Amino acid sequence: GESVGLHLPTLSVQEGDNSIINCAYSNSASDYFIWYKQESGKGPQFIIDIRSNMDKRQGQRVTVLLNKTVKHLSLQIAATQPGDSAVYFCAETPSNYKLTFGKGTLLTVNP
Amino acid sequence: SQTIHQWPATLVQPVGSPLSLECTVEGTSNPNLYWYRQAAGRGLQLLFYSVGIGQISSEVPQNLSASRPQDRQFILSSKKLLLSDSGFYLCAWTTSYNEQFFGPGTRLTVL
């Protein structure tokens, strides 16, 4: 079946550096993508989303890039802070109310 | 504003015992509701979703069942728990082809 996966299961960065978390998806019908942040013991928290008619969207310190040609999604975090340490999930949907989640990437920010 | 509640927050149950986890949403009407399970260090597995009262779709055949007795109430149940039912259970809601909002989760340990 269709799936969403991540290239890197773990990522360790120094405080202040930029972080890039990658995600590959396989459902060519997906037209809506989301990045979630999950801290230990908590539910996932929405970070940023993007629709398939866009290739870039920026938020506060975060940018999501979408490359539909290669079915690739990335999350860029600028000036990474210790509070950014968490597991990051990408999710995709062909707008049918059901999200498919990737396995997650653990981001560790070293002070 | 919308709020989603889950209880209990943590639960330790013996194998073979019944289970009832409850999720309620405030501040919205006719939401789509979801139950996910997350094993330690893993991604989110969609278990059930509901688009209305009494309407339940099962994604994965298993030892669990779900019910939606009221518009904003979603219940996850089991008659006899298995060891493999241990995990972090998350409830989520959405009202459109948009991001899902997650509850705080219930940590279930089956011994």
Short mmCIF file of C-alpha atoms in Angstrom, two decimals:
data_model
loop_
_atom_site.label_atom_id
_atom_site.label_comp_id
_atom_site.label_asym_id
_atom_site.label_seq_id
_atom_site.Cartn_x
_atom_site.Cartn_y
_atom_site.Cartn_z
CA GLY A 1 0.00 0.00 0.00
CA GLU A 2 0.94 3.67 -0.05
CA SER A 3 3.34 4.81 2.61
CA VAL A 4 5.21 7.77 3.91
CA GLY A 5 8.72 7.31 5.18
CA LEU A 6 11.64 9.27 6.50
CA HIS A 7 15.21 9.17 5.25
CA LEU A 8 16.85 9.76 8.64
CA PRO A 9 15.53 8.25 11.85
CA THR A 10 17.77 10.44 14.07
CA LEU A 11 19.31 13.87 13.69
CA SER A 12 21.65 15.58 16.12
CA VAL A 13 22.48 19.27 15.71
CA GLN A 14 24.17 22.03 17.66
CA GLU A 15 22.08 24.79 19.13
CA GLY A 16 21.86 27.66 16.65
CA ASP A 17 22.41 25.48 13.60
CA ASN A 18 19.76 24.90 10.98
CA SER A 19 18.05 21.50 10.87
CA ILE A 20 16.65 19.72 7.87
CA ILE A 21 14.34 16.74 8.27
CA ASN A 22 13.39 14.81 5.17
CA CYS A 23 10.41 12.72 4.21
CA ALA A 24 9.52 10.62 1.17
CA TYR A 25 5.96 9.79 0.22
CA SER A 26 4.67 7.35 -2.34
CA ASN A 27 1.02 8.26 -2.85
CA SER A 28 0.98 10.43 -5.95
CA ALA A 29 -2.64 11.33 -5.17
CA SER A 30 -1.67 13.09 -1.93
CA ASP A 31 -2.33 16.79 -2.09
CA TYR A 32 -1.95 17.91 1.50
CA PHE A 33 1.06 17.47 3.74
CA ILE A 34 1.69 18.25 7.37
CA TRP A 35 4.62 18.27 9.75
CA TYR A 36 3.97 17.43 13.38
CA LYS A 37 6.22 17.75 16.41
CA GLN A 38 5.85 15.26 19.23
CA GLU A 39 7.53 15.74 22.56
CA SER A 40 8.02 12.80 24.85
CA GLY A 41 4.77 11.59 26.41
CA LYS A 42 2.62 14.10 24.54
CA GLY A 43 0.36 14.09 21.52
CA PRO A 44 1.63 15.37 18.15
CA GLN A 45 1.48 19.10 17.67
CA PHE A 46 0.86 20.74 14.30
CA ILE A 47 3.86 22.70 12.99
CA ILE A 48 3.19 23.62 9.40
CA ASP A 49 1.34 22.35 6.37
CA ILE A 50 1.51 22.68 2.62
CA ARG A 51 -0.79 21.90 -0.27
CA SER A 52 0.32 20.37 -3.52
CA ASN A 53 -0.20 23.60 -5.46
CA MET A 54 2.74 25.07 -3.55
CA ASP A 55 6.39 24.09 -3.33
CA LYS A 56 7.41 26.17 -0.34
CA ARG A 57 5.75 27.57 2.71
CA GLN A 58 7.30 29.46 5.59
CA GLY A 59 6.32 29.81 9.20
CA GLN A 60 8.06 31.11 12.25
CA ARG A 61 11.59 29.63 12.02
CA VAL A 62 10.24 26.73 9.95
CA THR A 63 10.00 26.17 6.23
CA VAL A 64 8.42 23.25 4.43
CA LEU A 65 9.52 22.35 0.93
CA LEU A 66 7.56 20.08 -1.37
CA ASN A 67 9.01 18.43 -4.47
CA LYS A 68 6.19 16.62 -6.18
CA THR A 69 8.41 15.37 -8.96
CA VAL A 70 10.37 13.13 -6.63
CA LYS A 71 7.66 12.91 -3.94
CA HIS A 72 9.83 14.49 -1.29
CA LEU A 73 8.98 16.73 1.63
CA SER A 74 11.37 18.50 3.97
CA LEU A 75 11.15 20.55 7.12
CA GLN A 76 13.78 23.18 7.76
CA ILE A 77 14.17 24.63 11.23
CA ALA A 78 16.25 27.78 11.46
CA ALA A 79 18.45 28.52 14.48
CA THR A 80 17.51 25.28 16.19
CA GLN A 81 16.90 25.58 19.92
CA PRO A 82 16.94 22.97 22.71
CA GLY A 83 13.14 23.26 22.85
CA ASP A 84 13.01 21.94 19.30
CA SER A 85 14.22 18.55 20.50
CA ALA A 86 11.40 16.12 19.71
CA VAL A 87 10.25 13.54 17.20
CA TYR A 88 9.06 15.04 13.93
CA PHE A 89 6.51 13.28 11.75
CA CYS A 90 5.44 14.03 8.25
CA ALA A 91 1.92 13.11 7.21
CA GLU A 92 0.13 13.10 3.90
CA THR A 93 -3.40 12.73 2.63
CA PRO A 94 -5.22 12.75 -0.70
CA SER A 95 -7.80 14.93 1.07
CA ASN A 96 -9.95 12.08 2.24
CA TYR A 97 -9.86 12.86 5.97
CA LYS A 98 -7.26 10.13 6.56
CA LEU A 99 -3.63 10.94 7.22
CA THR A 100 -0.75 8.55 6.62
CA PHE A 101 2.17 9.20 8.95
CA GLY A 102 5.83 8.57 8.45
CA LYS A 103 7.92 6.74 11.04
CA GLY A 104 9.34 9.91 12.59
CA THR A 105 12.75 11.51 13.04
CA LEU A 106 14.20 12.15 16.46
CA LEU A 107 15.82 15.58 16.55
CA THR A 108 18.30 16.18 19.35
CA VAL A 109 19.65 19.68 19.87
CA ASN A 110 22.93 19.87 21.73
CA PRO A 111 23.57 23.04 23.76
CA SER B 1 -11.75 27.41 20.99
CA GLN B 2 -11.64 23.68 20.45
CA THR B 3 -10.31 21.30 23.06
CA ILE B 4 -9.81 17.56 23.04
CA HIS B 5 -9.69 15.47 26.19
CA GLN B 6 -8.54 11.92 26.78
CA TRP B 7 -8.69 9.84 29.92
CA PRO B 8 -7.22 8.24 31.71
CA ALA B 9 -3.73 9.60 31.11
CA THR B 10 -2.09 6.37 32.14
CA LEU B 11 -3.44 2.88 32.69
CA VAL B 12 -1.94 -0.41 33.79
CA GLN B 13 -4.12 -3.44 33.13
CA PRO B 14 -3.62 -7.20 33.40
CA VAL B 15 -3.83 -9.43 30.36
CA GLY B 16 -7.40 -10.54 29.75
CA SER B 17 -9.01 -7.54 31.43
CA PRO B 18 -11.40 -5.19 29.60
CA LEU B 19 -10.50 -1.73 28.36
CA SER B 20 -12.36 1.52 27.89
CA LEU B 21 -10.62 4.71 26.81
CA GLU B 22 -12.61 7.86 26.30
CA CYS B 23 -12.09 10.88 24.09
CA THR B 24 -14.23 13.99 24.01
CA VAL B 25 -14.02 17.12 21.91
CA GLU B 26 -15.29 20.56 22.87
CA GLY B 27 -15.94 23.62 20.77
CA THR B 28 -16.79 21.98 17.47
CA SER B 29 -19.66 20.10 15.89
CA ASN B 30 -19.73 16.98 13.76
CA PRO B 31 -16.00 16.37 13.83
CA ASN B 32 -14.31 13.39 12.26
CA LEU B 33 -12.74 11.44 15.09
CA TYR B 34 -9.76 9.10 15.05
CA TRP B 35 -8.00 6.60 17.29
CA TYR B 36 -4.31 5.96 16.74
CA ARG B 37 -1.87 3.70 18.52
CA GLN B 38 1.81 4.45 18.84
CA ALA B 39 4.28 1.81 19.96
CA ALA B 40 7.42 3.02 21.74
CA GLY B 41 9.73 4.78 19.30
CA ARG B 42 7.41 4.20 16.38
CA GLY B 43 4.99 6.07 14.17
CA LEU B 44 1.24 6.42 14.45
CA GLN B 45 -1.00 3.58 13.37
CA LEU B 46 -4.57 4.50 12.53
CA LEU B 47 -6.95 2.13 14.31
CA PHE B 48 -10.43 3.58 13.78
CA TYR B 49 -12.08 6.67 12.43
CA SER B 50 -15.62 7.99 12.54
CA VAL B 51 -17.39 10.53 10.36
CA GLY B 52 -20.55 10.59 12.48
CA ILE B 53 -22.50 9.13 15.38
CA GLY B 54 -22.57 5.36 15.16
CA GLN B 55 -20.31 5.32 12.09
CA ILE B 56 -17.04 3.49 12.69
CA SER B 57 -14.41 2.44 10.16
CA SER B 58 -11.78 -0.04 11.23
CA GLU B 59 -8.37 0.23 9.66
CA VAL B 60 -6.62 -2.72 11.25
CA PRO B 61 -8.29 -5.97 12.33
CA GLN B 62 -7.40 -6.50 15.95
CA ASN B 63 -8.51 -7.03 19.50
CA LEU B 64 -10.02 -3.56 19.81
CA SER B 65 -13.32 -1.90 18.95
CA ALA B 66 -14.56 1.67 18.85
CA SER B 67 -17.88 3.38 19.39
CA ARG B 68 -19.25 6.88 18.97
CA PRO B 69 -22.33 7.23 21.15
CA GLN B 70 -22.41 11.02 20.88
CA ASP B 71 -21.26 13.57 18.33
CA ARG B 72 -18.17 14.57 20.29
CA GLN B 73 -17.42 11.35 22.14
CA PHE B 74 -15.27 8.52 20.88
CA ILE B 75 -14.58 5.38 22.90
CA LEU B 76 -11.95 2.69 22.38
CA SER B 77 -12.68 -0.67 23.96
CA SER B 78 -11.49 -4.21 24.33
CA LYS B 79 -13.14 -7.19 25.97
CA LYS B 80 -9.83 -8.93 26.73
CA LEU B 81 -6.50 -7.13 26.56
CA LEU B 82 -3.41 -8.72 25.08
CA LEU B 83 0.20 -7.87 25.86
CA SER B 84 0.51 -6.49 22.33
CA ASP B 85 -2.18 -3.91 23.10
CA SER B 86 0.32 -1.91 25.15
CA GLY B 87 1.10 1.47 23.67
CA PHE B 88 0.29 5.13 23.54
CA TYR B 89 -3.26 5.75 22.35
CA LEU B 90 -4.06 9.02 20.72
CA CYS B 91 -7.40 10.50 19.80
CA ALA B 92 -7.63 13.15 17.09
CA TRP B 93 -10.26 15.24 15.37
CA THR B 94 -10.73 17.28 12.23
CA THR B 95 -13.61 19.03 10.51
CA SER B 96 -12.19 19.41 7.04
CA TYR B 97 -9.46 18.32 4.68
CA ASN B 98 -7.04 19.86 7.08
CA GLU B 99 -4.72 19.11 9.94
CA GLN B 100 -5.84 16.75 12.64
CA PHE B 101 -5.68 17.94 16.22
CA PHE B 102 -4.47 15.43 18.75
CA GLY B 103 -5.35 14.80 22.35
CA PRO B 104 -2.81 14.32 25.13
CA GLY B 105 -2.86 10.53 24.80
CA THR B 106 -3.30 7.56 27.11
CA ARG B 107 -0.33 5.40 28.02
CA LEU B 108 -1.57 1.80 28.32
CA THR B 109 0.60 -0.91 29.81
CA VAL B 110 -0.70 -4.47 29.71
CA LEU B 111 1.06 -6.82 32.14
#
